Amino acid sequence: MTRTTNARLAGFTFLFYIAVGLTSMALANRWMSAEGTATKLARMAEHAADVRATVVLAVLAGLSALVLAVTLHALTRDEDADLAMLALTCRVGEGVLCFSGIPETLELLRLATSSATPGALDSGAVGAVNVLGGFLLGAGGFGPLPTSILFAVGSTLFCYLFLRARTIPTALAWLGVIASVLLVVALPAQLAGVLKGPLTTYVWMPGLLFEVAFALWLMVKGFAARAAR
């Protein structure tokens, strides 16, 4: 593909990925916001269609991450092939991890629907289902944080290469670098339990602003030639 095609495909995929992520979060909040394993399983059974929708959205998110890995690598490899490959590897890992939670989600849905069926399980079996459900709900450890950390590192590297090559507006490139580095620092802090509460959401705002602005710029302007040294 040409650089212009890669740029416009990346721009569209940025916006698509954001839409998929926000929709998935809104749907998952319908049952993940509940307190206790039994309540969460009951909510999942009530919203079974939404759970299946989040599985489809996880597939789309994983594919979006892979498309961004390839297209952004194509736009930055001429500046530094090694750093561009490392960034691509991070974004590919992000895409793979998007798929990794699908089996647990489907198994949770199966447990939720079976335990919600009247008379299907005795009291002992219900207890076992709750234990297994609690294990699967915690199987991801810290949830999407490993995926997010790979995203943040890959984004930092790509934005640095865009800044160095001067192929996008300097102010936009600096916004991307700063927003990505903020996540590289904040996400491990969240993993360690240092960063908590609303701040875990606020740290994503600069990155969201950058990606929307960058996506629109790529779709409208295409991609500039690498600046001469």
PDB file of C-alpha atoms in Angstrom:
ATOM      1  CA  MET A   1       0.000   0.000   0.000  1.00  0.00           C
ATOM      2  CA  THR A   2       1.073   3.601  -0.549  1.00  0.00           C
ATOM      3  CA  ARG A   3       1.913   5.877   2.379  1.00  0.00           C
ATOM      4  CA  THR A   4      -1.276   7.851   1.780  1.00  0.00           C
ATOM      5  CA  THR A   5      -3.374   4.693   1.850  1.00  0.00           C
ATOM      6  CA  ASN A   6      -1.664   3.541   5.052  1.00  0.00           C
ATOM      7  CA  ALA A   7      -2.236   6.954   6.612  1.00  0.00           C
ATOM      8  CA  ARG A   8      -5.930   7.086   5.810  1.00  0.00           C
ATOM      9  CA  LEU A   9      -6.466   3.480   6.852  1.00  0.00           C
ATOM     10  CA  ALA A  10      -4.710   4.216  10.162  1.00  0.00           C
ATOM     11  CA  GLY A  11      -6.853   7.330  10.675  1.00  0.00           C
ATOM     12  CA  PHE A  12     -10.087   5.414  10.125  1.00  0.00           C
ATOM     13  CA  THR A  13      -8.900   2.547  12.340  1.00  0.00           C
ATOM     14  CA  PHE A  14      -8.040   4.928  15.198  1.00  0.00           C
ATOM     15  CA  LEU A  15     -11.613   6.236  15.239  1.00  0.00           C
ATOM     16  CA  PHE A  16     -13.101   2.758  14.798  1.00  0.00           C
ATOM     17  CA  TYR A  17     -10.954   1.371  17.639  1.00  0.00           C
ATOM     18  CA  ILE A  18     -12.044   4.192  19.952  1.00  0.00           C
ATOM     19  CA  ALA A  19     -15.716   3.595  19.131  1.00  0.00           C
ATOM     20  CA  VAL A  20     -15.332  -0.151  19.714  1.00  0.00           C
ATOM     21  CA  GLY A  21     -13.554   0.370  23.034  1.00  0.00           C
ATOM     22  CA  LEU A  22     -16.058   2.860  24.409  1.00  0.00           C
ATOM     23  CA  THR A  23     -19.028   0.707  23.352  1.00  0.00           C
ATOM     24  CA  SER A  24     -17.468  -2.396  24.909  1.00  0.00           C
ATOM     25  CA  MET A  25     -16.823  -0.553  28.183  1.00  0.00           C
ATOM     26  CA  ALA A  26     -20.410   0.726  28.298  1.00  0.00           C
ATOM     27  CA  LEU A  27     -21.813  -2.775  27.757  1.00  0.00           C
ATOM     28  CA  ALA A  28     -19.464  -4.504  30.218  1.00  0.00           C
ATOM     29  CA  ASN A  29     -20.278  -1.950  32.915  1.00  0.00           C
ATOM     30  CA  ARG A  30     -23.817  -3.337  33.035  1.00  0.00           C
ATOM     31  CA  TRP A  31     -22.599  -6.413  34.894  1.00  0.00           C
ATOM     32  CA  MET A  32     -19.026  -5.631  36.018  1.00  0.00           C
ATOM     33  CA  SER A  33     -20.237  -2.725  38.166  1.00  0.00           C
ATOM     34  CA  ALA A  34     -22.218  -5.143  40.360  1.00  0.00           C
ATOM     35  CA  GLU A  35     -20.877  -6.156  43.775  1.00  0.00           C
ATOM     36  CA  GLY A  36     -20.025  -9.812  44.375  1.00  0.00           C
ATOM     37  CA  THR A  37     -19.567 -12.789  42.067  1.00  0.00           C
ATOM     38  CA  ALA A  38     -23.139 -14.084  42.335  1.00  0.00           C
ATOM     39  CA  THR A  39     -24.591 -10.673  41.470  1.00  0.00           C
ATOM     40  CA  LYS A  40     -22.251 -10.261  38.509  1.00  0.00           C
ATOM     41  CA  LEU A  41     -23.184 -13.690  37.167  1.00  0.00           C
ATOM     42  CA  ALA A  42     -26.869 -12.869  37.571  1.00  0.00           C
ATOM     43  CA  ARG A  43     -26.379  -9.600  35.688  1.00  0.00           C
ATOM     44  CA  MET A  44     -24.510 -11.440  32.937  1.00  0.00           C
ATOM     45  CA  ALA A  45     -27.421 -13.850  32.544  1.00  0.00           C
ATOM     46  CA  GLU A  46     -29.818 -10.899  32.280  1.00  0.00           C
ATOM     47  CA  HIS A  47     -27.629  -9.217  29.667  1.00  0.00           C
ATOM     48  CA  ALA A  48     -26.496 -12.298  27.739  1.00  0.00           C
ATOM     49  CA  ALA A  49     -26.892 -10.548  24.381  1.00  0.00           C
ATOM     50  CA  ASP A  50     -24.688  -7.698  25.587  1.00  0.00           C
ATOM     51  CA  VAL A  51     -22.037 -10.171  26.765  1.00  0.00           C
ATOM     52  CA  ARG A  52     -21.954 -11.799  23.325  1.00  0.00           C
ATOM     53  CA  ALA A  53     -21.716  -8.341  21.780  1.00  0.00           C
ATOM     54  CA  THR A  54     -18.629  -7.582  23.889  1.00  0.00           C
ATOM     55  CA  VAL A  55     -17.031 -10.778  22.563  1.00  0.00           C
ATOM     56  CA  VAL A  56     -17.586  -9.588  18.996  1.00  0.00           C
ATOM     57  CA  LEU A  57     -16.236  -6.165  19.960  1.00  0.00           C
ATOM     58  CA  ALA A  58     -13.132  -7.808  21.465  1.00  0.00           C
ATOM     59  CA  VAL A  59     -12.472  -9.473  18.104  1.00  0.00           C
ATOM     60  CA  LEU A  60     -12.861  -6.119  16.326  1.00  0.00           C
ATOM     61  CA  ALA A  61     -10.572  -4.428  18.879  1.00  0.00           C
ATOM     62  CA  GLY A  62      -7.880  -7.042  18.374  1.00  0.00           C
ATOM     63  CA  LEU A  63      -8.064  -6.700  14.603  1.00  0.00           C
ATOM     64  CA  SER A  64      -7.949  -2.896  14.904  1.00  0.00           C
ATOM     65  CA  ALA A  65      -4.774  -3.076  16.992  1.00  0.00           C
ATOM     66  CA  LEU A  66      -3.154  -5.320  14.373  1.00  0.00           C
ATOM     67  CA  VAL A  67      -4.126  -2.959  11.537  1.00  0.00           C
ATOM     68  CA  LEU A  68      -2.679  -0.004  13.449  1.00  0.00           C
ATOM     69  CA  ALA A  69       0.509  -1.947  14.152  1.00  0.00           C
ATOM     70  CA  VAL A  70       1.081  -2.574  10.442  1.00  0.00           C
ATOM     71  CA  THR A  71       0.024   0.827   9.096  1.00  0.00           C
ATOM     72  CA  LEU A  72       1.918   2.890  11.691  1.00  0.00           C
ATOM     73  CA  HIS A  73       4.991   0.727  11.175  1.00  0.00           C
ATOM     74  CA  ALA A  74       4.777   1.418   7.446  1.00  0.00           C
ATOM     75  CA  LEU A  75       4.702   5.166   8.157  1.00  0.00           C
ATOM     76  CA  THR A  76       7.663   5.189  10.581  1.00  0.00           C
ATOM     77  CA  ARG A  77      10.065   2.443   9.499  1.00  0.00           C
ATOM     78  CA  ASP A  78      12.067   4.798   7.268  1.00  0.00           C
ATOM     79  CA  GLU A  79      12.959   6.926  10.298  1.00  0.00           C
ATOM     80  CA  ASP A  80      14.239   4.066  12.497  1.00  0.00           C
ATOM     81  CA  ALA A  81      13.520   0.489  11.454  1.00  0.00           C
ATOM     82  CA  ASP A  82      14.420  -1.018  14.849  1.00  0.00           C
ATOM     83  CA  LEU A  83      12.260   1.306  16.953  1.00  0.00           C
ATOM     84  CA  ALA A  84       9.411   0.973  14.452  1.00  0.00           C
ATOM     85  CA  MET A  85       9.635  -2.828  14.716  1.00  0.00           C
ATOM     86  CA  LEU A  86       9.622  -2.658  18.521  1.00  0.00           C
ATOM     87  CA  ALA A  87       6.542  -0.419  18.400  1.00  0.00           C
ATOM     88  CA  LEU A  88       4.864  -2.804  15.959  1.00  0.00           C
ATOM     89  CA  THR A  89       5.613  -5.722  18.298  1.00  0.00           C
ATOM     90  CA  CYS A  90       3.988  -3.879  21.217  1.00  0.00           C
ATOM     91  CA  ARG A  91       0.853  -3.127  19.215  1.00  0.00           C
ATOM     92  CA  VAL A  92       0.688  -6.721  17.924  1.00  0.00           C
ATOM     93  CA  GLY A  93       0.935  -7.957  21.524  1.00  0.00           C
ATOM     94  CA  GLU A  94      -1.885  -5.571  22.410  1.00  0.00           C
ATOM     95  CA  GLY A  95      -4.017  -7.070  19.646  1.00  0.00           C
ATOM     96  CA  VAL A  96      -3.300 -10.635  20.749  1.00  0.00           C
ATOM     97  CA  LEU A  97      -4.220  -9.834  24.353  1.00  0.00           C
ATOM     98  CA  CYS A  98      -7.540  -8.411  23.136  1.00  0.00           C
ATOM     99  CA  PHE A  99      -8.398 -11.923  21.941  1.00  0.00           C
ATOM    100  CA  SER A 100      -7.075 -13.667  25.060  1.00  0.00           C
ATOM    101  CA  GLY A 101     -10.006 -12.738  27.311  1.00  0.00           C
ATOM    102  CA  ILE A 102     -12.663 -14.143  24.979  1.00  0.00           C
ATOM    103  CA  PRO A 103     -12.615 -17.773  26.298  1.00  0.00           C
ATOM    104  CA  GLU A 104     -13.045 -16.590  29.906  1.00  0.00           C
ATOM    105  CA  THR A 105     -15.943 -14.327  28.932  1.00  0.00           C
ATOM    106  CA  LEU A 106     -17.739 -17.130  27.095  1.00  0.00           C
ATOM    107  CA  GLU A 107     -17.180 -19.543  29.982  1.00  0.00           C
ATOM    108  CA  LEU A 108     -18.514 -16.949  32.430  1.00  0.00           C
ATOM    109  CA  LEU A 109     -21.598 -16.520  30.276  1.00  0.00           C
ATOM    110  CA  ARG A 110     -22.148 -20.285  30.242  1.00  0.00           C
ATOM    111  CA  LEU A 111     -21.860 -20.407  34.030  1.00  0.00           C
ATOM    112  CA  ALA A 112     -24.139 -17.401  34.420  1.00  0.00           C
ATOM    113  CA  THR A 113     -26.900 -18.786  32.225  1.00  0.00           C
ATOM    114  CA  SER A 114     -26.737 -22.266  33.796  1.00  0.00           C
ATOM    115  CA  SER A 115     -26.870 -20.917  37.363  1.00  0.00           C
ATOM    116  CA  ALA A 116     -29.758 -18.605  36.438  1.00  0.00           C
ATOM    117  CA  THR A 117     -31.938 -21.498  35.217  1.00  0.00           C
ATOM    118  CA  PRO A 118     -34.474 -22.396  37.973  1.00  0.00           C
ATOM    119  CA  GLY A 119     -33.832 -25.882  39.387  1.00  0.00           C
ATOM    120  CA  ALA A 120     -30.827 -26.496  37.152  1.00  0.00           C
ATOM    121  CA  LEU A 121     -28.362 -26.596  40.051  1.00  0.00           C
ATOM    122  CA  ASP A 122     -28.561 -27.626  43.685  1.00  0.00           C
ATOM    123  CA  SER A 123     -27.158 -25.449  46.456  1.00  0.00           C
ATOM    124  CA  GLY A 124     -23.766 -27.162  46.403  1.00  0.00           C
ATOM    125  CA  ALA A 125     -23.438 -26.742  42.654  1.00  0.00           C
ATOM    126  CA  VAL A 126     -24.405 -23.071  42.912  1.00  0.00           C
ATOM    127  CA  GLY A 127     -21.601 -22.578  45.438  1.00  0.00           C
ATOM    128  CA  ALA A 128     -19.141 -24.279  43.096  1.00  0.00           C
ATOM    129  CA  VAL A 129     -20.314 -22.093  40.202  1.00  0.00           C
ATOM    130  CA  ASN A 130     -19.746 -18.961  42.286  1.00  0.00           C
ATOM    131  CA  VAL A 131     -16.228 -20.104  43.189  1.00  0.00           C
ATOM    132  CA  LEU A 132     -15.400 -20.868  39.558  1.00  0.00           C
ATOM    133  CA  GLY A 133     -17.005 -17.617  38.450  1.00  0.00           C
ATOM    134  CA  GLY A 134     -14.915 -15.687  40.956  1.00  0.00           C
ATOM    135  CA  PHE A 135     -11.784 -17.388  39.632  1.00  0.00           C
ATOM    136  CA  LEU A 136     -12.628 -16.547  36.013  1.00  0.00           C
ATOM    137  CA  LEU A 137     -13.512 -12.955  36.889  1.00  0.00           C
ATOM    138  CA  GLY A 138     -10.083 -12.633  38.462  1.00  0.00           C
ATOM    139  CA  ALA A 139      -8.263 -14.673  35.817  1.00  0.00           C
ATOM    140  CA  GLY A 140      -7.150 -11.522  34.090  1.00  0.00           C
ATOM    141  CA  GLY A 141      -5.318 -10.410  37.225  1.00  0.00           C
ATOM    142  CA  PHE A 142      -5.401  -6.684  36.721  1.00  0.00           C
ATOM    143  CA  GLY A 143      -7.925  -6.775  33.872  1.00  0.00           C
ATOM    144  CA  PRO A 144      -6.975  -4.839  30.759  1.00  0.00           C
ATOM    145  CA  LEU A 145      -3.834  -3.231  32.272  1.00  0.00           C
ATOM    146  CA  PRO A 146      -1.250  -5.468  30.511  1.00  0.00           C
ATOM    147  CA  THR A 147      -2.957  -4.731  27.190  1.00  0.00           C
ATOM    148  CA  SER A 148      -2.985  -1.015  27.984  1.00  0.00           C
ATOM    149  CA  ILE A 149       0.705  -0.989  28.928  1.00  0.00           C
ATOM    150  CA  LEU A 150       1.663  -2.544  25.586  1.00  0.00           C
ATOM    151  CA  PHE A 151      -0.512   0.060  23.878  1.00  0.00           C
ATOM    152  CA  ALA A 152       1.167   2.897  25.796  1.00  0.00           C
ATOM    153  CA  VAL A 153       4.711   1.751  25.009  1.00  0.00           C
ATOM    154  CA  GLY A 154       3.911   1.206  21.325  1.00  0.00           C
ATOM    155  CA  SER A 155       2.183   4.578  21.109  1.00  0.00           C
ATOM    156  CA  THR A 156       5.147   6.327  22.740  1.00  0.00           C
ATOM    157  CA  LEU A 157       7.581   4.835  20.237  1.00  0.00           C
ATOM    158  CA  PHE A 158       5.430   5.631  17.207  1.00  0.00           C
ATOM    159  CA  CYS A 159       4.797   9.207  18.377  1.00  0.00           C
ATOM    160  CA  TYR A 160       8.506   9.722  19.010  1.00  0.00           C
ATOM    161  CA  LEU A 161       9.282   8.555  15.481  1.00  0.00           C
ATOM    162  CA  PHE A 162       6.635  10.887  14.034  1.00  0.00           C
ATOM    163  CA  LEU A 163       8.133  13.746  16.031  1.00  0.00           C
ATOM    164  CA  ARG A 164      11.673  12.940  14.929  1.00  0.00           C
ATOM    165  CA  ALA A 165      10.716  12.559  11.281  1.00  0.00           C
ATOM    166  CA  ARG A 166       8.559  15.723  11.331  1.00  0.00           C
ATOM    167  CA  THR A 167       5.972  14.026   9.133  1.00  0.00           C
ATOM    168  CA  ILE A 168       3.041  15.317  11.204  1.00  0.00           C
ATOM    169  CA  PRO A 169       2.553  18.752  12.836  1.00  0.00           C
ATOM    170  CA  THR A 170       5.062  19.228  15.632  1.00  0.00           C
ATOM    171  CA  ALA A 171       2.455  20.259  18.211  1.00  0.00           C
ATOM    172  CA  LEU A 172       0.396  17.148  17.430  1.00  0.00           C
ATOM    173  CA  ALA A 173       3.452  14.909  17.683  1.00  0.00           C
ATOM    174  CA  TRP A 174       4.417  16.436  21.044  1.00  0.00           C
ATOM    175  CA  LEU A 175       0.873  15.902  22.329  1.00  0.00           C
ATOM    176  CA  GLY A 176       1.130  12.243  21.334  1.00  0.00           C
ATOM    177  CA  VAL A 177       4.508  11.800  23.034  1.00  0.00           C
ATOM    178  CA  ILE A 178       3.402  13.493  26.264  1.00  0.00           C
ATOM    179  CA  ALA A 179       0.051  11.661  26.396  1.00  0.00           C
ATOM    180  CA  SER A 180       1.724   8.302  25.748  1.00  0.00           C
ATOM    181  CA  VAL A 181       4.534   8.822  28.275  1.00  0.00           C
ATOM    182  CA  LEU A 182       1.897   9.793  30.854  1.00  0.00           C
ATOM    183  CA  LEU A 183       0.280   6.386  30.352  1.00  0.00           C
ATOM    184  CA  VAL A 184       3.639   4.586  30.456  1.00  0.00           C
ATOM    185  CA  VAL A 185       4.151   6.075  33.928  1.00  0.00           C
ATOM    186  CA  ALA A 186       0.564   5.906  35.192  1.00  0.00           C
ATOM    187  CA  LEU A 187      -0.390   2.364  34.173  1.00  0.00           C
ATOM    188  CA  PRO A 188       2.404   0.565  36.085  1.00  0.00           C
ATOM    189  CA  ALA A 189       1.570   2.828  39.035  1.00  0.00           C
ATOM    190  CA  GLN A 190      -2.015   1.612  38.792  1.00  0.00           C
ATOM    191  CA  LEU A 191      -0.768  -1.967  38.536  1.00  0.00           C
ATOM    192  CA  ALA A 192       1.191  -1.442  41.759  1.00  0.00           C
ATOM    193  CA  GLY A 193      -1.850   0.054  43.487  1.00  0.00           C
ATOM    194  CA  VAL A 194      -0.307   3.531  43.779  1.00  0.00           C
ATOM    195  CA  LEU A 195      -2.686   5.225  41.343  1.00  0.00           C
ATOM    196  CA  LYS A 196      -6.370   4.751  42.212  1.00  0.00           C
ATOM    197  CA  GLY A 197      -9.779   6.313  41.805  1.00  0.00           C
ATOM    198  CA  PRO A 198     -10.839   8.805  39.130  1.00  0.00           C
ATOM    199  CA  LEU A 199      -7.208   9.508  38.172  1.00  0.00           C
ATOM    200  CA  THR A 200      -7.069   6.115  36.453  1.00  0.00           C
ATOM    201  CA  THR A 201      -9.641   7.484  33.998  1.00  0.00           C
ATOM    202  CA  TYR A 202      -8.310  11.029  33.704  1.00  0.00           C
ATOM    203  CA  VAL A 203      -4.849   9.893  32.543  1.00  0.00           C
ATOM    204  CA  TRP A 204      -6.455   8.627  29.327  1.00  0.00           C
ATOM    205  CA  MET A 205      -7.939  11.994  28.332  1.00  0.00           C
ATOM    206  CA  PRO A 206      -4.808  13.482  26.652  1.00  0.00           C
ATOM    207  CA  GLY A 207      -4.336  10.273  24.692  1.00  0.00           C
ATOM    208  CA  LEU A 208      -7.953  10.272  23.558  1.00  0.00           C
ATOM    209  CA  LEU A 209      -7.621  13.890  22.421  1.00  0.00           C
ATOM    210  CA  PHE A 210      -4.435  13.067  20.514  1.00  0.00           C
ATOM    211  CA  GLU A 211      -5.835   9.998  18.773  1.00  0.00           C
ATOM    212  CA  VAL A 212      -8.995  11.756  17.592  1.00  0.00           C
ATOM    213  CA  ALA A 213      -7.027  14.762  16.313  1.00  0.00           C
ATOM    214  CA  PHE A 214      -4.363  12.542  14.736  1.00  0.00           C
ATOM    215  CA  ALA A 215      -6.967  10.305  13.083  1.00  0.00           C
ATOM    216  CA  LEU A 216      -8.760  13.264  11.526  1.00  0.00           C
ATOM    217  CA  TRP A 217      -5.449  14.757  10.347  1.00  0.00           C
ATOM    218  CA  LEU A 218      -4.414  11.480   8.717  1.00  0.00           C
ATOM    219  CA  MET A 219      -7.758  11.064   6.968  1.00  0.00           C
ATOM    220  CA  VAL A 220      -7.848  14.645   5.677  1.00  0.00           C
ATOM    221  CA  LYS A 221      -4.177  15.403   4.985  1.00  0.00           C
ATOM    222  CA  GLY A 222      -2.827  11.964   4.203  1.00  0.00           C
ATOM    223  CA  PHE A 223       0.847  11.867   5.136  1.00  0.00           C
ATOM    224  CA  ALA A 224       3.753  14.265   4.598  1.00  0.00           C
ATOM    225  CA  ALA A 225       7.110  13.240   3.209  1.00  0.00           C
ATOM    226  CA  ARG A 226       9.942  12.734   5.694  1.00  0.00           C
ATOM    227  CA  ALA A 227      11.562  16.080   6.427  1.00  0.00           C
ATOM    228  CA  ALA A 228      15.059  16.647   5.104  1.00  0.00           C
ATOM    229  CA  ARG A 229      17.873  16.790   7.653  1.00  0.00           C
TER     230      ARG A 229
END
